[in-house]
XYZ file of C-alpha atoms in Angstrom:
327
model
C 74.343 112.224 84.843
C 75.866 115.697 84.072
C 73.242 116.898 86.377
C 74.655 114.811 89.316
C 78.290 115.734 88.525
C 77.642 119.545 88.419
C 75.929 119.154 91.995
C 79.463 116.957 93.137
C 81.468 119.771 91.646
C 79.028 122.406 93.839
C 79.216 120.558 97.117
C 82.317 119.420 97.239
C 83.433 122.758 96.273
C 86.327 121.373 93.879
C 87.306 120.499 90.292
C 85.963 117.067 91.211
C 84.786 115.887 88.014
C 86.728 118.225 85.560
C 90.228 117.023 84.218
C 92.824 118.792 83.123
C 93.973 118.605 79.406
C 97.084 116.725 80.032
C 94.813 114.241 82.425
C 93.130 112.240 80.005
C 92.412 108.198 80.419
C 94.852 106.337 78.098
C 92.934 103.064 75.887
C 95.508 100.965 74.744
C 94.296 98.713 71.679
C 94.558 95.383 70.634
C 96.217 96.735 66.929
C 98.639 98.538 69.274
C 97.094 101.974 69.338
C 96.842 104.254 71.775
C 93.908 106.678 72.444
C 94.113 109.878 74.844
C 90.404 110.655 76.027
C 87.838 110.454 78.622
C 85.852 107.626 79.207
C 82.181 108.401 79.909
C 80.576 105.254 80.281
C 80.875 101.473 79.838
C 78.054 98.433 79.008
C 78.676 95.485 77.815
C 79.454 96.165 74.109
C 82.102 98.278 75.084
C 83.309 102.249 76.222
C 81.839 105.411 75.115
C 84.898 107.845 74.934
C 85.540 111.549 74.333
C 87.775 112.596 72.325
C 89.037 115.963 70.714
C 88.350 116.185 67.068
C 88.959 119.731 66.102
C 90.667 122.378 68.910
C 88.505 124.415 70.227
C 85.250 122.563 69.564
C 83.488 120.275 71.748
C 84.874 116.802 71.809
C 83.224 114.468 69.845
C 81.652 110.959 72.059
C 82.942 107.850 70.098
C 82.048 103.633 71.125
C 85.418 101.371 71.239
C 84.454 97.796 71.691
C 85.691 96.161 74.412
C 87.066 93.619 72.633
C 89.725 95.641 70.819
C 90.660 97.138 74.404
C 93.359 95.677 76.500
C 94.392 97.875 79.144
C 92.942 100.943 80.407
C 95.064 103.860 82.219
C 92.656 106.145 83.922
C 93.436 109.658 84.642
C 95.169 110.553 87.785
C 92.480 113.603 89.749
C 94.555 114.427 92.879
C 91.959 117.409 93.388
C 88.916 114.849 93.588
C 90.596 112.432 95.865
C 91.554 115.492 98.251
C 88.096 116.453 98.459
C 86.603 113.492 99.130
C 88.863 112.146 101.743
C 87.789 115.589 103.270
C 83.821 115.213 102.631
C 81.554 115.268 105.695
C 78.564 113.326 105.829
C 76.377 116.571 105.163
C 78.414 115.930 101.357
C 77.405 112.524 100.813
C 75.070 113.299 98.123
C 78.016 115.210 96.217
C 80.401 111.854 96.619
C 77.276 109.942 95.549
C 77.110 111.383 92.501
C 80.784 110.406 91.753
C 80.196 106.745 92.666
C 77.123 106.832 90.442
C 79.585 107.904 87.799
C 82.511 105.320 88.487
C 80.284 102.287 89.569
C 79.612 100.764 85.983
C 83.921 100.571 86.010
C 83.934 98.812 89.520
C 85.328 95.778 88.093
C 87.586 97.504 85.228
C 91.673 97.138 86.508
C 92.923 100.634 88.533
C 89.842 102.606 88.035
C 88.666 104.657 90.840
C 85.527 103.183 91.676
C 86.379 101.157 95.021
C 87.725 103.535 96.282
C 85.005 106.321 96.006
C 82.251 104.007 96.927
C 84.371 102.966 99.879
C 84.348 106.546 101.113
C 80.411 107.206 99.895
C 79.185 104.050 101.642
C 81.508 105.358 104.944
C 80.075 109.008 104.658
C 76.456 107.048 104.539
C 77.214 104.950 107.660
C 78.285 107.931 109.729
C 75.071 109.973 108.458
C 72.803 106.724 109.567
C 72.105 105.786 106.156
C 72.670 101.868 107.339
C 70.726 100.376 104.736
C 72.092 102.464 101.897
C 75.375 101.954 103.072
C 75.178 98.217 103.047
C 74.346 98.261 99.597
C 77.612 99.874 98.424
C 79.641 97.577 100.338
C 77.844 94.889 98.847
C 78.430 95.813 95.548
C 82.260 96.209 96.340
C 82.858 93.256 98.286
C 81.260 91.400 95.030
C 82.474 93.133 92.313
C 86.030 95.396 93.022
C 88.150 94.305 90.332
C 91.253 94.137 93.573
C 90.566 92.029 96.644
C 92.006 94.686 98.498
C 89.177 96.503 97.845
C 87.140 93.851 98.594
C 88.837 92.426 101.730
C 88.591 96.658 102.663
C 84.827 96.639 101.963
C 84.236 93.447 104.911
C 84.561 95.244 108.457
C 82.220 98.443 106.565
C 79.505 96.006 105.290
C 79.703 94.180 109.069
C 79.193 97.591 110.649
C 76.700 98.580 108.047
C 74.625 95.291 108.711
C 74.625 95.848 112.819
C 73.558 99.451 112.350
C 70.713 98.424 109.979
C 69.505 95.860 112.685
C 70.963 92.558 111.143
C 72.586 91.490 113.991
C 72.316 88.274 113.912
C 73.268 87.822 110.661
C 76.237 90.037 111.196
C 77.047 87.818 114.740
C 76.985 84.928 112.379
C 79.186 86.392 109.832
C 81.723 87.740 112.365
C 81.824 84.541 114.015
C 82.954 82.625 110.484
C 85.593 85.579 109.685
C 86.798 85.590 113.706
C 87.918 81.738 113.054
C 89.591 82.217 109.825
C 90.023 86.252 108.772
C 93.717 87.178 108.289
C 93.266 90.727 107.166
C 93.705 92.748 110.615
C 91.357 95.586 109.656
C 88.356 92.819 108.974
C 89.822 90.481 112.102
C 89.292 94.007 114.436
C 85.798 94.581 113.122
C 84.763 90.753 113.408
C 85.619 90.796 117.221
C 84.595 93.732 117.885
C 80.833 92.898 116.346
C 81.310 90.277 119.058
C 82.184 91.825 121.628
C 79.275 94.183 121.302
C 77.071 91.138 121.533
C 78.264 89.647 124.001
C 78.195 93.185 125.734
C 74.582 93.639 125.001
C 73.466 90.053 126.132
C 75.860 91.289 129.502
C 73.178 94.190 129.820
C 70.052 92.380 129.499
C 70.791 89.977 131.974
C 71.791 92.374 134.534
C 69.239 94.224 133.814
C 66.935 90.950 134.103
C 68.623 90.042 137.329
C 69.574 92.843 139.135
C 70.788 90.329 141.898
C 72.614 88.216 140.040
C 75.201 87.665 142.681
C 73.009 85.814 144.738
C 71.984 83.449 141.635
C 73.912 80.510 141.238
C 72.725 79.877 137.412
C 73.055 83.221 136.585
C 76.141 84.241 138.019
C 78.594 82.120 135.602
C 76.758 83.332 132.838
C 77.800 86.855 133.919
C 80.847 86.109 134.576
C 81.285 84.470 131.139
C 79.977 87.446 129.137
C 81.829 89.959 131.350
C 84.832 88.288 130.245
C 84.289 87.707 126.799
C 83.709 91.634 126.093
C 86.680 92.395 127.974
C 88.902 89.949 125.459
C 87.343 91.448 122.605
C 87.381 94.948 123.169
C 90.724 95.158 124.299
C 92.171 92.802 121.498
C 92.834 95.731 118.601
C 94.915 97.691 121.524
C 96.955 94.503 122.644
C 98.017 93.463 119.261
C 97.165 95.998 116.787
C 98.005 99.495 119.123
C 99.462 101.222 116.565
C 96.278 101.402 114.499
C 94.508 104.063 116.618
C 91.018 103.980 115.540
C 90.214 99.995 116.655
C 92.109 100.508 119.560
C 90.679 103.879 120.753
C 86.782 102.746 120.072
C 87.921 99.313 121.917
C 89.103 100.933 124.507
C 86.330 103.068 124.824
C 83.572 100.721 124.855
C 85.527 98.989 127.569
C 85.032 102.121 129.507
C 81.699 101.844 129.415
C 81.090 98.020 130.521
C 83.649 98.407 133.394
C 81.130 101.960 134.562
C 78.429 99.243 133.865
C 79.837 96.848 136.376
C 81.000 99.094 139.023
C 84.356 98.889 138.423
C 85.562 102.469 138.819
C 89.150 101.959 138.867
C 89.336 99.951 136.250
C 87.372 102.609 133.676
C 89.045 105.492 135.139
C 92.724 104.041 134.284
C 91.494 103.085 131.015
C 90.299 106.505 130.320
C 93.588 107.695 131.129
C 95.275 105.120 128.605
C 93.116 105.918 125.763
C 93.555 109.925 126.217
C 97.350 109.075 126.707
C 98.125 106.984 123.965
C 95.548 107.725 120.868
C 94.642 111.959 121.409
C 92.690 113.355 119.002
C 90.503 110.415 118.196
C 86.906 110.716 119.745
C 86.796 107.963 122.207
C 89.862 110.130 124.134
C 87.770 113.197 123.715
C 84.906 111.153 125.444
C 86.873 109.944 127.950
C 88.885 113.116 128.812
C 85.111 114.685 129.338
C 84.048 111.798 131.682
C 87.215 112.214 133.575
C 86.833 116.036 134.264
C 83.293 115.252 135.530
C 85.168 112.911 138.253
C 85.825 114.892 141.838
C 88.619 116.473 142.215
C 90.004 113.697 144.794
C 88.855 110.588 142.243
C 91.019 112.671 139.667
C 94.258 112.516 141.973
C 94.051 108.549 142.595
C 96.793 106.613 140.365
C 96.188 103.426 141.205
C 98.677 102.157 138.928
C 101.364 103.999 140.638
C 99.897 102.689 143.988
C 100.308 99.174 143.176
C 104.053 99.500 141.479
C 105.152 100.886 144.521
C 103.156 97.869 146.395
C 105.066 95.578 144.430
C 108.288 97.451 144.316
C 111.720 95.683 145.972
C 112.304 97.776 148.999
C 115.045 99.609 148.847
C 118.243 99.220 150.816
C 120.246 101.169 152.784
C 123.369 102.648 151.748
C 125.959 101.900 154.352
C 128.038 105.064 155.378
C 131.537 104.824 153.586
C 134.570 103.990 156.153
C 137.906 106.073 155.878
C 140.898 104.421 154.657
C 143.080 104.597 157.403
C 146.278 105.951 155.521
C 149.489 103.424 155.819
């Protein structure tokens, strides 16, 4: 375990681990005690906690049974949070390390746990660690002491299952939450699992039948998954805009289909939206590059402004003021 910590505290490049004497987890007793420490491990018998016995010397590793324990107040570690909010996936290991430390106090009330396996199994799922990554969530959507750790842990788990090739178990679940979720964050993820299927069945049958147009059985089927993507993708941005993330990747994937289809105006104008309205998140920096890459005249065309001025009232004419004749 120590071994683990000191390779966090390397990594990460930060006081991750370490405390500060005045930031000591508080045990409050059922006799009505109160004991300043650190708490270095829990089982079922109860806590193993350090505590100073004589300044200067090494602190001395005591066992408080859970039973005479009724509330725990862990130690505020602004420096660890900071650093792992910052961690790349190339630090994964370092934040892995921490959530082997905090994991057996995943269930204990306003300890740390959720929230550093949350960012662990996250780093994971960016590196293409699916599988491992599915396994944290798991363990925090079952045993987080607050369901809003657990409701959090939902959309991460659905991704995590679709990247390690569940799909249709993750179709399945996203179908149940997309009927009865009220949590936006897990709502977002649910349809947008969907609309990735539904985006992928698109492909195949195009891909299947290439003249599709001419098929009278296949064509509604096109046209049904066409539109069902579409819905999807663009839901996070038409009721949830002002979370950037959903919105942007929506919006993005929806550039994407509509280059799919042939429908160039439509993905140019929604390139311009995302780079407008969420900068700085990567689907805008994708779709500012596949702009530039457009001609210089394709770049010019505003086909929004085309059509407002289509449908604008004409404009009448000013009739030339008369002189008052004076009296």
């Amino acid at each position: 375990m120590k071994r683990l910590l000191l390779a966090a505290l390397a990594l990460l490049g930060g006081p991750l681990c370490a405390q500060t004497p005045a930031a000591l987890d508080t045990l409050f007793l059922s006799n009505g005690e109160r004991r300043a420490g650190r708490i270095t491990g829990v089982d079922a018998q109860g806590f193993s906690f350090e505590v100073a016995v004589v300044p200067g010397q090494p602190p001395a590793t005591i066992k408080i049974p859970r039973a005479h324990v009724t509330q725990i107040e862990f130690a505020p570690d602004e420096a660890r949070d900071t650093a792992i909010a910052r961690a790349t996936p190339a630090q994964a290991p370092a934040v892995g390390a921490l959530w082997v430390r905090w994991e057996p106090f995943l269930s204990l009330p306003r300890a740390p746990a959720a929230r550093i396996g949350l960012r662990y199994g996250a780093l994971l799922l960016e590196g293409g660690k699916a599988v491992e990554a599915l396994a944290v969530f798991e363990k925090i959507q079952n045993g987080a002491w607050r369901e809003e750790d657990r409701s959090a842990a939902r959309p991460f788990r659905l991704r995590a299952l679709t990247a390690a090739g569940r799909e249709a178990e993750a179709e399945k679940e996203a179908r149940e939450l997309a009927d009865k979720a009220t949590d936006p964050t897990v709502l977002m993820e649910a349809k947008f699992i969907l609309a990735s299927v539904a985006d992928r069945q698109l492909r195949r049958l195009l891909e299947d039948n290439p003249r599709w147009e001419e098929d009278d059985r296949v064509r509604p089927e096109r046209h049904r998954l066409y539109h069902e993507a579409v819905d999807l993708y663009l839901y996070p941005s038409l009721f949830h805009g002002s979370r950037s993330e959903p919105a942007a990747r929506g919006l993005g994937q929806l550039v994407a289909l509509y280059r799919l289809t042939g429908d160039a105006q439509l993905a140019l104008e929604t390139a311009r939206d995302i780079a407008i309205l969420y900068p700085g998140t990567a689907p805008a920096k994708t779709a500012s590059a596949w702009i530039a890459t457009l001609s210089a005249d394709t770049q010019k065309i505003d086909w929004e402004k085309e059509a407002r001025a289509a449908f604008a009232p004409p404009a009448t004419e000013k009739k030339p003021a008369t002189e008052k004749k004076k009296p």
